[in-house]
Coordinates of C-alpha atoms in Angstrom, one line a residue:
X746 CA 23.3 -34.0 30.9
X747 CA 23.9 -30.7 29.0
X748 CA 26.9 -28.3 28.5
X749 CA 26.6 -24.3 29.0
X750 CA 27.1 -22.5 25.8
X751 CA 26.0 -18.8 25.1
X752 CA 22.9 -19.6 23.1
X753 CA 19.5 -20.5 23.2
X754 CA 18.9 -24.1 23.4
X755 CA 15.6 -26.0 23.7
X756 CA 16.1 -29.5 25.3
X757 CA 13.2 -32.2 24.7
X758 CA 12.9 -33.8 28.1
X759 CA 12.0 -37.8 28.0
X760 CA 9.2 -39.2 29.2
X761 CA 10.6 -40.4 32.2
X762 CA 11.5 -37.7 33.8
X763 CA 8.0 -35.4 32.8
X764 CA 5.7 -35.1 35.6
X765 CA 2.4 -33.6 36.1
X766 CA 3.4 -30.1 37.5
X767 CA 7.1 -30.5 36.7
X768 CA 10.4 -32.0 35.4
X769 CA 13.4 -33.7 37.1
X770 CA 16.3 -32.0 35.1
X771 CA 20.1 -32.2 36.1
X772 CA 22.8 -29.9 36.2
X773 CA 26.6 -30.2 35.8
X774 CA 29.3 -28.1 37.4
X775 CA 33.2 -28.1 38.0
X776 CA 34.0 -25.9 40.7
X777 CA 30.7 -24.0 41.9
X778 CA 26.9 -24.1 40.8
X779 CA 24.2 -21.7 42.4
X780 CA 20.5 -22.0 41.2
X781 CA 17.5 -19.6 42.2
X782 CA 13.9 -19.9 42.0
X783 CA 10.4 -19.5 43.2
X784 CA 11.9 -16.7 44.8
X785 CA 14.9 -18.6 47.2
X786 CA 18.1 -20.2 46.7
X787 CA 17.7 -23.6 45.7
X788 CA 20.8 -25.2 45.3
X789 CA 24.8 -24.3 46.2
X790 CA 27.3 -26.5 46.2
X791 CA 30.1 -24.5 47.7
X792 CA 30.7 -25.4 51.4
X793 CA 31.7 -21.8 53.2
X794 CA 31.3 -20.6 56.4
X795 CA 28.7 -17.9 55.3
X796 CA 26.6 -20.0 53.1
X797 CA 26.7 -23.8 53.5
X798 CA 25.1 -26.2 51.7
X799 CA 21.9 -26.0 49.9
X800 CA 19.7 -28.4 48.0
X801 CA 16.3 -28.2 47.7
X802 CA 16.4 -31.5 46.2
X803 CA 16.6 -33.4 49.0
X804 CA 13.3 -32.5 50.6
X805 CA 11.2 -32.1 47.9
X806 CA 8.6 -35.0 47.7
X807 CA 7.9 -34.9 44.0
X808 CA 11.3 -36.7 43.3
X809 CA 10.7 -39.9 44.2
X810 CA 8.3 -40.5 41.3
X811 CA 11.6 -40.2 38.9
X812 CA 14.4 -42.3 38.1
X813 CA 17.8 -41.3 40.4
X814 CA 15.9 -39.8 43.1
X815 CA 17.9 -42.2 45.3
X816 CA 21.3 -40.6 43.8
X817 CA 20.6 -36.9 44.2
X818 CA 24.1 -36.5 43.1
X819 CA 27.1 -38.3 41.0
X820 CA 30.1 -37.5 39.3
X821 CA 31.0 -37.9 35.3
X822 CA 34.1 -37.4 33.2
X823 CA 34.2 -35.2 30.2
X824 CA 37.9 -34.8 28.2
X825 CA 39.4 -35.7 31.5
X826 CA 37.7 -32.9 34.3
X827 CA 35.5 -34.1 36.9
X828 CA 31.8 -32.7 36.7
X829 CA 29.6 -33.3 39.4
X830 CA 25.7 -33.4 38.4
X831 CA 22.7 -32.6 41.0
X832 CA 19.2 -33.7 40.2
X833 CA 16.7 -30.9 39.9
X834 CA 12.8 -30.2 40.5
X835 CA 11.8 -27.6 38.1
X836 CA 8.0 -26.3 38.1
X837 CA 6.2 -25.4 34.6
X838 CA 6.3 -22.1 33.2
X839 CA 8.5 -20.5 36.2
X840 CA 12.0 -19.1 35.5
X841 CA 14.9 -20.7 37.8
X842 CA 18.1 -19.1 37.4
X843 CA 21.9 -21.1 37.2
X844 CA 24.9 -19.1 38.3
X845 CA 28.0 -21.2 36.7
X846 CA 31.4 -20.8 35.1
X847 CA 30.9 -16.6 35.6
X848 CA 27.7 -16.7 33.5
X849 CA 24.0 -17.1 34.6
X850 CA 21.4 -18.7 32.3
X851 CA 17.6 -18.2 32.4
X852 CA 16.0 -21.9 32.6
X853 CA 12.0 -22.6 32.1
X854 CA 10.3 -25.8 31.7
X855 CA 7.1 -26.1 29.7
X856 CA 4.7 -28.8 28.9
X857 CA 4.4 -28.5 24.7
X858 CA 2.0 -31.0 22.9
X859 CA 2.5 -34.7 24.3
X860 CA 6.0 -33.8 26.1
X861 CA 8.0 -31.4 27.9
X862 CA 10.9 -28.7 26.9
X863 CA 13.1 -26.3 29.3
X864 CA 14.2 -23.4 27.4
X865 CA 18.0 -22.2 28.6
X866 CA 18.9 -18.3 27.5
X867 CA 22.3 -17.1 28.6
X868 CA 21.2 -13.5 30.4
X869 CA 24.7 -12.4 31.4
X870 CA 28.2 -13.3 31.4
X871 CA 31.3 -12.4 33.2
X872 CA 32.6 -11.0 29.8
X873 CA 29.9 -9.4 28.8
X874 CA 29.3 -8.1 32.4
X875 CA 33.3 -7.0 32.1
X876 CA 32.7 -5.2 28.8
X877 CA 29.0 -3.7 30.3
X878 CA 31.4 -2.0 33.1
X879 CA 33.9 -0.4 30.7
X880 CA 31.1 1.3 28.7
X881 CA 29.7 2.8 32.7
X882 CA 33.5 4.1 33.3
X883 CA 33.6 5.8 30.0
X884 CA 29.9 7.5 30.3
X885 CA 31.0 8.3 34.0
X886 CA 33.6 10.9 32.5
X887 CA 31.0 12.7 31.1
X888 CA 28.8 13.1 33.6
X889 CA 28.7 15.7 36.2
X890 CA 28.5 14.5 39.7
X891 CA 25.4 17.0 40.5
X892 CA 23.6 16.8 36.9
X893 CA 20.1 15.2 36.7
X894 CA 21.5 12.4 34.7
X895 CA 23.5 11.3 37.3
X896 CA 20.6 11.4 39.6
X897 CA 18.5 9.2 37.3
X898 CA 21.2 6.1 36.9
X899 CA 23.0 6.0 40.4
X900 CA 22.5 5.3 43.9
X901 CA 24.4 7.8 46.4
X902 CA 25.8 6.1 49.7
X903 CA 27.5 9.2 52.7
X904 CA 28.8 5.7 54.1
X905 CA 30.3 2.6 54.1
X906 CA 27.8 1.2 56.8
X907 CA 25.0 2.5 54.5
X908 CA 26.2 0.7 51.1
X909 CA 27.0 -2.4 53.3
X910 CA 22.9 -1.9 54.3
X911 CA 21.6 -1.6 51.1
X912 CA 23.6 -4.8 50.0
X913 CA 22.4 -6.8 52.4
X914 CA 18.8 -5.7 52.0
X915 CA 18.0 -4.6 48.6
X916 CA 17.0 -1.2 49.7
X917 CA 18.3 2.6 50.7
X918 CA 16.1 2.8 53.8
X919 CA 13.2 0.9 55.2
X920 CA 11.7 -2.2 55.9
X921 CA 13.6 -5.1 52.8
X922 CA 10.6 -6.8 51.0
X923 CA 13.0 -9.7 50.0
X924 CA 13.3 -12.8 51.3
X925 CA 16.8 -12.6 50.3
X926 CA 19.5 -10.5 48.5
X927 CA 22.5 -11.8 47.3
X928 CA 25.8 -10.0 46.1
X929 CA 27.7 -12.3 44.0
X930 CA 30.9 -11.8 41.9
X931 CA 30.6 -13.5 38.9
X932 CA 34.2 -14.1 38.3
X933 CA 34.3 -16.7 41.5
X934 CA 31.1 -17.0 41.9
X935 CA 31.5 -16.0 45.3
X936 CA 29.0 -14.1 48.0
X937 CA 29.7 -10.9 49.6
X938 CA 31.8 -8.0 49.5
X939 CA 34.5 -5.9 51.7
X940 CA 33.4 -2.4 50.8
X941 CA 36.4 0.1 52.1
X942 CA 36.5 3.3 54.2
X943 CA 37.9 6.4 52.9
X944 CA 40.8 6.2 54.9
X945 CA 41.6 2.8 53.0
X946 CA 41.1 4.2 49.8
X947 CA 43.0 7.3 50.3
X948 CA 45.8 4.5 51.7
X949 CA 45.7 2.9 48.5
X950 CA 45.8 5.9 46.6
X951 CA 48.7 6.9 48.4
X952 CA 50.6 3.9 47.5
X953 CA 50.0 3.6 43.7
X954 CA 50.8 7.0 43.4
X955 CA 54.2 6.4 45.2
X956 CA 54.7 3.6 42.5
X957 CA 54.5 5.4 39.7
X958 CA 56.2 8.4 41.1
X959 CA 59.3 5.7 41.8
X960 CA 58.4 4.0 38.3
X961 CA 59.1 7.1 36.4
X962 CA 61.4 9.1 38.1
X963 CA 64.9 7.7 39.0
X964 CA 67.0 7.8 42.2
X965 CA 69.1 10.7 41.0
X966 CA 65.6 12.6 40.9
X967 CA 64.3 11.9 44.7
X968 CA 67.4 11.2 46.7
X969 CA 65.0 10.9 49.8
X970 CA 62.4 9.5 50.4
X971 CA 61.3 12.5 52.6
X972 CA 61.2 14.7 49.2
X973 CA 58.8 11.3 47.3
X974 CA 56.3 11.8 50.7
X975 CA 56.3 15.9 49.9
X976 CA 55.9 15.4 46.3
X977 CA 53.1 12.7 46.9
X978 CA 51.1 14.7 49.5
X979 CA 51.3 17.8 47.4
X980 CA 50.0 15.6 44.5
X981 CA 47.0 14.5 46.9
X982 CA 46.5 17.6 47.8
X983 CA 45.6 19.2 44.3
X984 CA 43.7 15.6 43.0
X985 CA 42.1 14.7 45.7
X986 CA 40.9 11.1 45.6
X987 CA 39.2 11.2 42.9
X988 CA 36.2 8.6 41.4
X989 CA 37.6 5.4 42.2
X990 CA 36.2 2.2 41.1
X991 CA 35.5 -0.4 44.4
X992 CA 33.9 -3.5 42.8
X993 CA 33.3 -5.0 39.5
X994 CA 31.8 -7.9 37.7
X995 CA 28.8 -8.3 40.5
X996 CA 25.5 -9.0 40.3
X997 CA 22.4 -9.0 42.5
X998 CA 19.6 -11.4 42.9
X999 CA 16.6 -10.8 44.9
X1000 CA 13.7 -13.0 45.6
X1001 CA 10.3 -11.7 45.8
X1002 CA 7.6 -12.6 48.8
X1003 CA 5.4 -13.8 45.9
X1004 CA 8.1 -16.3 44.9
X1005 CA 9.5 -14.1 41.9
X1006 CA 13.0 -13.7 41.1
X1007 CA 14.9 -10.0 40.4
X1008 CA 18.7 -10.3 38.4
X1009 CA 20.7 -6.6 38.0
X1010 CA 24.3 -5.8 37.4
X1011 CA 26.0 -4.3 40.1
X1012 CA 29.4 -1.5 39.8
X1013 CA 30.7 0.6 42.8
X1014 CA 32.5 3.7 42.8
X1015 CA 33.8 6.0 45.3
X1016 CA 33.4 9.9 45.0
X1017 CA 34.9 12.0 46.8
X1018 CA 34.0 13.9 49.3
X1019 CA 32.4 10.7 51.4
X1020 CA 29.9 9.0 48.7
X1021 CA 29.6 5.4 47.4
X1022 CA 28.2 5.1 44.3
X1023 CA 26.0 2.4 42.6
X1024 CA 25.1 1.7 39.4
X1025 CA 23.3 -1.2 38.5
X1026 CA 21.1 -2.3 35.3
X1027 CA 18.1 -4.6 36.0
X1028 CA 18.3 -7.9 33.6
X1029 CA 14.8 -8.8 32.6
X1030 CA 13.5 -12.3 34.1
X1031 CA 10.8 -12.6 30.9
X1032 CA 8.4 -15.4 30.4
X1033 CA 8.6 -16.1 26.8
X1034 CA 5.3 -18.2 24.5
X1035 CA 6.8 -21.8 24.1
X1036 CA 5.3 -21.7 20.7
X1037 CA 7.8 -18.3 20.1
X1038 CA 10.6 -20.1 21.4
X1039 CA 10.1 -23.2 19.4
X1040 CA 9.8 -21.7 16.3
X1041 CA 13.1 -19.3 16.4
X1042 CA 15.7 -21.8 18.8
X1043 CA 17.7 -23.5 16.2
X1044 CA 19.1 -26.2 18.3
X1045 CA 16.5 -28.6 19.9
X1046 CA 18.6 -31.8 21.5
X1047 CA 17.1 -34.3 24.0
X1048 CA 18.1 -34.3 27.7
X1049 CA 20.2 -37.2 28.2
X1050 CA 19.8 -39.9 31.6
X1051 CA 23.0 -39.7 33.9
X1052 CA 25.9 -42.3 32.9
X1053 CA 27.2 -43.0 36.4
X1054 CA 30.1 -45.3 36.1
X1055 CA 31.1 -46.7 39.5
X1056 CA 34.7 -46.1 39.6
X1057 CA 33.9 -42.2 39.5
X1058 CA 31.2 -42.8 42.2
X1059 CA 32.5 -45.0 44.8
X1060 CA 30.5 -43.9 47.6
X1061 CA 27.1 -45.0 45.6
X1062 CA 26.5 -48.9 45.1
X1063 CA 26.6 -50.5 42.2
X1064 CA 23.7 -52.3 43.1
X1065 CA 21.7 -49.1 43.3
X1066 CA 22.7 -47.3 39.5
X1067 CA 21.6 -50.7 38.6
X1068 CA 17.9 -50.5 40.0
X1069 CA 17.8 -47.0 39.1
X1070 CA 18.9 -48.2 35.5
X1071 CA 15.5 -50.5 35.6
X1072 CA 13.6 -48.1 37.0
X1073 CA 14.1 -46.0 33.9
X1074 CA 13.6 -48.7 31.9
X1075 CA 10.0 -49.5 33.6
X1076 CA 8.9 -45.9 33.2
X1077 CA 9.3 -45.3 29.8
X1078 CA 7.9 -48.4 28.9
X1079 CA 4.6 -47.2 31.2
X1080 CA 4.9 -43.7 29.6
X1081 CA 5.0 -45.1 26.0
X1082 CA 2.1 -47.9 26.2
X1083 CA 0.1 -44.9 27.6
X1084 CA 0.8 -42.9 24.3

């Protein structure tokens, strides 16, 4: 059982749950865990019409040679909240990705001398991710919409159909080479996104305008309403609609054919006349030397078993925590005479 903080931590993994190509490892969540790797969704607990289910868990055949591979999945109590854990298969040396509580964390397992480790980096959070997109507003002031530096750092959409193509695919035309792409905002940790038309924007333009125009002039000022609407479209007429800001705090993840895994922030904008712009800023997916990593984590703590208490877990038997209990017993006693 661990807790996400934003640092590096290294956790020693027990014997018991170290296996020849990989590691059982468990994760804890409150309201919504997604986790990537070798280049697919593994594992999303949030039941929605548009993506239900997943647990790779549950079909992967290594599990049965660790302890709780008969409970997949359990609750525990920490200062009162309910966290719900789900067993894990990591492989050595590949990066699996955790997208939880608006940040996502870079996980790798590695066999290191007698043992195991898994190395957990924070990549990006929802306040960083927040402050990241109020740096891009302020540099998008300075740039001109036709310059060559604009050209170098942003994607150009004529469309709404054409954005909506590129989300769903990874790329501006062509045949995708993903085997999936996913939009996700990180402050719900929900999939997907309503990009607008123009006619909705200008809508929406239209009606804060007319809310500050009420705000800040009184009654005695606009006796009619027919004088606010002439006011307003003259207003319109001379600003246009100008670079307006669609979606925020989003990031994309794309898995590779080769089973690789690609993270970058995602911001919208809309330009007018008729464009949709993207920036985005890849996130390096890095494998890092364990002996590196060892030597400049401070905090090395040892992966804890689960502590399923059956009051919290009445659908499971207490008959089975118990032989799961001995089975954890039995291994590390077989791990440590073979020391």
């Amino acid at each position: 059982m661990r807790k996400m903080k934003l640092e590096e931590i290294l956790f020693r993994i027990r014997p018991e749950y170290i296996g020849k190509d990989c590691i059982q490892t468990m994760l804890g969540y409150c309201n919504n865990l997604r986790l990537y790797g070798n280049g697919r969704l593994l594992y999303h607990s949030k039941l929605t019409k548009n993506q239900p289910y997943v647990n790779a868990y549950l079909t992967d055949s290594r599990a049965s040679q660790f302890p709780y591979s008969t409970i997949p999945e359990h609750i525990e109590r920490e200062f009162g909240e309910k966290y719900r854990f789900t067993n894990q298969i990591y492989d050595y040396e590949k990066p699996y990705l955790s997208v939880i509580g608006g940040k996502i964390f870079q996980e790798t397992a590695y066999q290191y001398k007698d043992g195991a480790l898994l190395y957990v980096r924070p990549l990006i959070t929802y306040q960083v991710l927040d402050w990241y997109h109020d740096m891009i507003d302020n540099d998008l002031e300075k740039i001109e919409a036709d310059s060559p530096e604009a050209a170098s750092c942003e994607i150009v959409f004529l469309s709404p159909e054409d954005l909506v193509t590129y989300l769903n695919t990874g790329v501006k035309e062509g045949e995708s080479p993903y085997t999936f792409v996913h939009c996700i905002n990180l402050e719900n940790n929900q999939e997907g996104c309503d990009i607008p038309t123009r006619q909705a924007l200008m809508n929406q333009e239209r009606e804060e305008l007319m809310k500050r125009l009420r705000s800040s002039m009184g009654k005695e000022v606009f006796p009619t309403k027919g004088m606010q609407e002439e006011l307003l479209n003259a207003i319109l007429e001379l600003k246009k609609l100008s670079q307006k800001e669609i979606l925020r705090n989003y990031v994309m993840i794309k898995g590779t054919q080769d089973g690789n895994l690609e993270l970058s922030t995602l911001q919208i904008f809309y330009r007018d006349p008729e464009q949709y712009i993207v920036w985005q800023l890849p996130i390096p997916i890095e494998k890092e030397d364990i002996e590196k990593i060892h030597q400049e984590v401070s905090r090395v703590k040892h992966f804890k078993s689960p502590k399923i208490i059956p009051k919290d877990n009445p659908n499971i038997p207490e008959g089975q925590i118990e032989l799961e209990h001995q089975k954890v017993k039995q291994l590390r006693k077989e791990k440590r005479n073979k020391i």
